[in-house]
Short mmCIF file of C-alpha atoms and ligand atoms in Angstrom, two decimals:
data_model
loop_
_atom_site.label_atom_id
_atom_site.label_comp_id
_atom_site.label_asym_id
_atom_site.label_seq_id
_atom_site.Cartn_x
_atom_site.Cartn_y
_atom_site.Cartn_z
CA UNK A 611 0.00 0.00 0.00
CA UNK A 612 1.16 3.44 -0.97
CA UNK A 613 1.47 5.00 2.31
CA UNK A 614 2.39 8.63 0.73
CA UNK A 615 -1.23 9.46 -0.68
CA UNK A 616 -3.98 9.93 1.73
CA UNK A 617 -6.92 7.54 2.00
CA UNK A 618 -10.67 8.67 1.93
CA UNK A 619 -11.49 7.77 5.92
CA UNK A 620 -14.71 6.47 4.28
CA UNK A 621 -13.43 3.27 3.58
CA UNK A 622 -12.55 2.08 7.04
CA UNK A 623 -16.18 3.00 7.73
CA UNK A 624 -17.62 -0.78 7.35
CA UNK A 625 -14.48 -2.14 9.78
CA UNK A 626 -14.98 0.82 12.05
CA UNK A 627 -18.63 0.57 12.71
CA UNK A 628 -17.86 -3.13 13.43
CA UNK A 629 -14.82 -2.42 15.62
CA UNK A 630 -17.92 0.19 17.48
CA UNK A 631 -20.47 -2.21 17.75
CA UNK A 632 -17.97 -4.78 19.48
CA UNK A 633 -16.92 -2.11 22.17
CA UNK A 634 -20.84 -1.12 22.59
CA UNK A 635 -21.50 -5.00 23.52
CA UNK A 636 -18.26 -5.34 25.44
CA UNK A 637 -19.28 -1.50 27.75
CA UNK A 638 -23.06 -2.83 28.03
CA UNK A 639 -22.18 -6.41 29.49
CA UNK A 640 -19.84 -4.06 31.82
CA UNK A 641 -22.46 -1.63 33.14
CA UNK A 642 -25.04 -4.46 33.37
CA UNK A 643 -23.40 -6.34 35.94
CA UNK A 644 -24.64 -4.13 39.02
CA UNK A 645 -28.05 -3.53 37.73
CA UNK A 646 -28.99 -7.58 37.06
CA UNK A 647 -27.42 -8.40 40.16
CA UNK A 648 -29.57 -6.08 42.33
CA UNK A 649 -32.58 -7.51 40.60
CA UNK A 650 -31.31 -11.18 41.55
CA UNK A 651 -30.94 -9.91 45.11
CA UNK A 652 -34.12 -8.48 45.63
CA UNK A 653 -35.91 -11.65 44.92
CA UNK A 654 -36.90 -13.93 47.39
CA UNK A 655 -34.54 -17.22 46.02
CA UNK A 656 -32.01 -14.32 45.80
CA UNK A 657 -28.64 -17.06 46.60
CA UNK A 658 -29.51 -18.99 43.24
CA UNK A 659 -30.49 -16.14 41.42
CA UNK A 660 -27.61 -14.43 42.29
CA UNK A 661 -25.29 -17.00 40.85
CA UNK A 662 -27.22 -17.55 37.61
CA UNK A 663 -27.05 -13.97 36.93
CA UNK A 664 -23.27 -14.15 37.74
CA UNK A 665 -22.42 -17.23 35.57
CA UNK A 666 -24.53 -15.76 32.71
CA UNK A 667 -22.95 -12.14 33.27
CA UNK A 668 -18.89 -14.01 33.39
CA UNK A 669 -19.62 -16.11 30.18
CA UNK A 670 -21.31 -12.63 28.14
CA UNK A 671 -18.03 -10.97 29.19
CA UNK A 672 -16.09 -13.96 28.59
CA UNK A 673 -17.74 -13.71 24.92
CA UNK A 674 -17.35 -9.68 24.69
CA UNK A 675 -13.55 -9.70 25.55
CA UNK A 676 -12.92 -12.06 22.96
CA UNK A 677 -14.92 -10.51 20.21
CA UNK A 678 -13.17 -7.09 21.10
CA UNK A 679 -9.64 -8.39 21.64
CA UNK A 680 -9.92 -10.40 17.81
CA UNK A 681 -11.67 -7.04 15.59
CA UNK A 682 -8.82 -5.99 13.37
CA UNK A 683 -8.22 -2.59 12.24
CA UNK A 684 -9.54 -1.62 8.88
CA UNK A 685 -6.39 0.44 8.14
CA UNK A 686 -3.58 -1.66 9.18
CA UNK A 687 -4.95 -5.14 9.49
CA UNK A 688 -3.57 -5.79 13.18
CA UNK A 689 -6.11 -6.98 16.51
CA UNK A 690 -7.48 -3.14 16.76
CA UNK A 691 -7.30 -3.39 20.85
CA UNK A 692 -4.61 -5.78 21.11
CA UNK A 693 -0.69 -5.68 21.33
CA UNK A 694 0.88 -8.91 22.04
CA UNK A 695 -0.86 -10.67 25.08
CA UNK A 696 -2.04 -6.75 26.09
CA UNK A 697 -5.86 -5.83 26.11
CA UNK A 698 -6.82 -2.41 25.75
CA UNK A 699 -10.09 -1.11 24.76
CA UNK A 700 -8.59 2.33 23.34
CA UNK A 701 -10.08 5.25 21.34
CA UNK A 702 -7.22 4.18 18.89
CA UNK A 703 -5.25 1.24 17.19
CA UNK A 704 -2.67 0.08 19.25
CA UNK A 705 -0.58 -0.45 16.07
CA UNK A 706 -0.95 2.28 13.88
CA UNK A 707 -3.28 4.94 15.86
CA UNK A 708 -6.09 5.11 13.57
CA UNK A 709 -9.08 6.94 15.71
CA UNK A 710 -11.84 4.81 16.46
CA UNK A 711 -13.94 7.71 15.07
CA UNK A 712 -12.03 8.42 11.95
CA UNK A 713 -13.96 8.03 9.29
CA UNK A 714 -16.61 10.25 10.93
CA UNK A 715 -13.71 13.06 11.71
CA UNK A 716 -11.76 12.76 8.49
CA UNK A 717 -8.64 14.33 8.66
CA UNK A 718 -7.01 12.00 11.27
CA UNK A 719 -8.01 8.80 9.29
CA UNK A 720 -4.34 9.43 7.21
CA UNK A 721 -1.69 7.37 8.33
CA UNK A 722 0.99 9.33 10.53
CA UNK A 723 3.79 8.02 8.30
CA UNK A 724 2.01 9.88 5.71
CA UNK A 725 2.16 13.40 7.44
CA UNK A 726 4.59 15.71 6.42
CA UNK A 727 6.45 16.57 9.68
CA UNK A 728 5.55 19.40 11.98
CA UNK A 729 7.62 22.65 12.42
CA UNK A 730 7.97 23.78 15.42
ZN1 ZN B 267 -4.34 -0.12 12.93
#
């Protein structure tokens, strides 16, 4: 690939969006947690409840992690959240920094060996 000429951010749309949607499920599992298990606990058979919802709530994040830590980045083709055995759910690639909301912002969607360098 021709790193020199700038690519239309529009075309890491479709891998973006996914790379989105993966981090949505992974944040809603997250927050869910505290919610379901007050539920379980209010309920009179609150000691199995509680350990359904718990089992149920470790095997969705079991599932989310995954799915986030395999996406690959539209630009660069590397695990967009991953570096080595390192998990991070980021704004940005952890290989080549492409911003999870680049094809919405535009400008920062070209690759930074493609940026003339700054003066100071
Ligand atoms: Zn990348």
């Amino acid at each position: 690939m021709d790193k020199t000429k700038p690519i239309n951010p529009i075309a890491y749309q479709p891998g973006l969006k996914k790379i989105r949607k993966r981090r949505w499920f992974l944040w809603a599992v997250i927050c869910a947690y505290l919610p379901a298990m007050m539920i379980a606990l209010d309920s009179p058979d609150y000691r199995n409840r509680a350990t359904v919802v718990f089992c149920v709530w470790i095997a969705l994040l079991i599932i989310a992690v995954v799915f986030a830590c395999i996406v690959r980045c539209p630009r660069c083709g590397e695990c967009f959240h991953t570096h080595g055995p390192t998990f991070l759910p980021l704004r940005r690639c952890l290989h080549c920094a492409l911003h999870i909301n680049a094809d919405k912002r535009g400008a920062e969607a070209i690759s930074p060996q493609a940026k003339p360098p700054k003066k100071k």
